[in-house]
Amino acid sequence: MANEKDTIKLVMPKALKIRFKALCVRAERDMSSIGCELIESWCQEQEEAEAKRRESDTRSD
């Protein structure tokens, strides 16, 4: 199950998509793998920030 994949659709400005695609090509990487890395990183940042907020709330109680 860990290897299951799903699809998401993003709506973004055309110029941004062109930049992203060009940079992925230059890096010899596919857009999906870069997108997954970026989303994973963002999720991690959000979870860490959420944990810090909970920790801070617990201390102030």
PDB file of C-alpha atoms in Angstrom:
ATOM      1  CA  MET A   1       0.000   0.000   0.000  1.00  0.00           C
ATOM      2  CA  ALA A   2       2.858   2.415   0.658  1.00  0.00           C
ATOM      3  CA  ASN A   3       3.586   2.585  -3.056  1.00  0.00           C
ATOM      4  CA  GLU A   4       0.029   3.538  -4.066  1.00  0.00           C
ATOM      5  CA  LYS A   5      -0.187   6.714  -6.081  1.00  0.00           C
ATOM      6  CA  ASP A   6      -2.961   9.200  -6.706  1.00  0.00           C
ATOM      7  CA  THR A   7      -3.382  12.262  -8.879  1.00  0.00           C
ATOM      8  CA  ILE A   8      -3.978  15.881  -7.948  1.00  0.00           C
ATOM      9  CA  LYS A   9      -4.768  18.762 -10.257  1.00  0.00           C
ATOM     10  CA  LEU A  10      -3.330  22.196  -9.603  1.00  0.00           C
ATOM     11  CA  VAL A  11      -4.520  25.426 -11.116  1.00  0.00           C
ATOM     12  CA  MET A  12      -1.740  27.995 -11.415  1.00  0.00           C
ATOM     13  CA  PRO A  13      -0.710  30.852 -13.650  1.00  0.00           C
ATOM     14  CA  LYS A  14       0.518  29.621 -17.017  1.00  0.00           C
ATOM     15  CA  ALA A  15       3.808  31.503 -16.656  1.00  0.00           C
ATOM     16  CA  LEU A  16       4.537  29.708 -13.374  1.00  0.00           C
ATOM     17  CA  LYS A  17       3.836  26.311 -14.954  1.00  0.00           C
ATOM     18  CA  ILE A  18       6.178  27.121 -17.838  1.00  0.00           C
ATOM     19  CA  ARG A  19       8.936  28.200 -15.416  1.00  0.00           C
ATOM     20  CA  PHE A  20       8.441  25.095 -13.284  1.00  0.00           C
ATOM     21  CA  LYS A  21       8.485  22.764 -16.291  1.00  0.00           C
ATOM     22  CA  ALA A  22      11.595  24.422 -17.754  1.00  0.00           C
ATOM     23  CA  LEU A  23      13.453  24.182 -14.446  1.00  0.00           C
ATOM     24  CA  CYS A  24      12.474  20.528 -14.054  1.00  0.00           C
ATOM     25  CA  VAL A  25      13.769  19.791 -17.562  1.00  0.00           C
ATOM     26  CA  ARG A  26      17.057  21.568 -16.813  1.00  0.00           C
ATOM     27  CA  ALA A  27      17.384  19.550 -13.609  1.00  0.00           C
ATOM     28  CA  GLU A  28      16.504  16.379 -15.556  1.00  0.00           C
ATOM     29  CA  ARG A  29      13.676  15.684 -13.100  1.00  0.00           C
ATOM     30  CA  ASP A  30      10.009  15.098 -13.724  1.00  0.00           C
ATOM     31  CA  MET A  31       7.454  17.589 -12.469  1.00  0.00           C
ATOM     32  CA  SER A  32       5.659  14.986 -10.348  1.00  0.00           C
ATOM     33  CA  SER A  33       8.716  14.049  -8.307  1.00  0.00           C
ATOM     34  CA  ILE A  34       9.584  17.701  -7.647  1.00  0.00           C
ATOM     35  CA  GLY A  35       5.947  18.449  -6.799  1.00  0.00           C
ATOM     36  CA  CYS A  36       5.886  15.528  -4.343  1.00  0.00           C
ATOM     37  CA  GLU A  37       9.085  16.767  -2.670  1.00  0.00           C
ATOM     38  CA  LEU A  38       7.697  20.292  -2.348  1.00  0.00           C
ATOM     39  CA  ILE A  39       4.371  19.104  -0.940  1.00  0.00           C
ATOM     40  CA  GLU A  40       6.120  16.730   1.477  1.00  0.00           C
ATOM     41  CA  SER A  41       8.360  19.571   2.670  1.00  0.00           C
ATOM     42  CA  TRP A  42       5.397  21.916   3.129  1.00  0.00           C
ATOM     43  CA  CYS A  43       3.455  19.253   5.059  1.00  0.00           C
ATOM     44  CA  GLN A  44       6.447  18.671   7.330  1.00  0.00           C
ATOM     45  CA  GLU A  45       6.791  22.422   7.998  1.00  0.00           C
ATOM     46  CA  GLN A  46       3.094  22.712   8.825  1.00  0.00           C
ATOM     47  CA  GLU A  47       3.162  19.696  11.149  1.00  0.00           C
ATOM     48  CA  GLU A  48       6.220  21.038  12.979  1.00  0.00           C
ATOM     49  CA  ALA A  49       4.625  24.479  13.364  1.00  0.00           C
ATOM     50  CA  GLU A  50       1.423  22.864  14.619  1.00  0.00           C
ATOM     51  CA  ALA A  51       3.356  20.797  17.174  1.00  0.00           C
ATOM     52  CA  LYS A  52       5.152  23.941  18.406  1.00  0.00           C
ATOM     53  CA  ARG A  53       1.820  25.754  18.773  1.00  0.00           C
ATOM     54  CA  ARG A  54       0.371  22.857  20.765  1.00  0.00           C
ATOM     55  CA  GLU A  55       3.489  22.728  22.932  1.00  0.00           C
ATOM     56  CA  SER A  56       3.283  26.476  23.525  1.00  0.00           C
ATOM     57  CA  ASP A  57      -0.427  26.247  24.366  1.00  0.00           C
ATOM     58  CA  THR A  58       0.270  23.444  26.848  1.00  0.00           C
ATOM     59  CA  ARG A  59       2.945  25.498  28.618  1.00  0.00           C
ATOM     60  CA  SER A  60       0.718  28.560  28.930  1.00  0.00           C
ATOM     61  CA  ASP A  61      -2.125  26.601  30.555  1.00  0.00           C
TER      62      ASP A  61
END
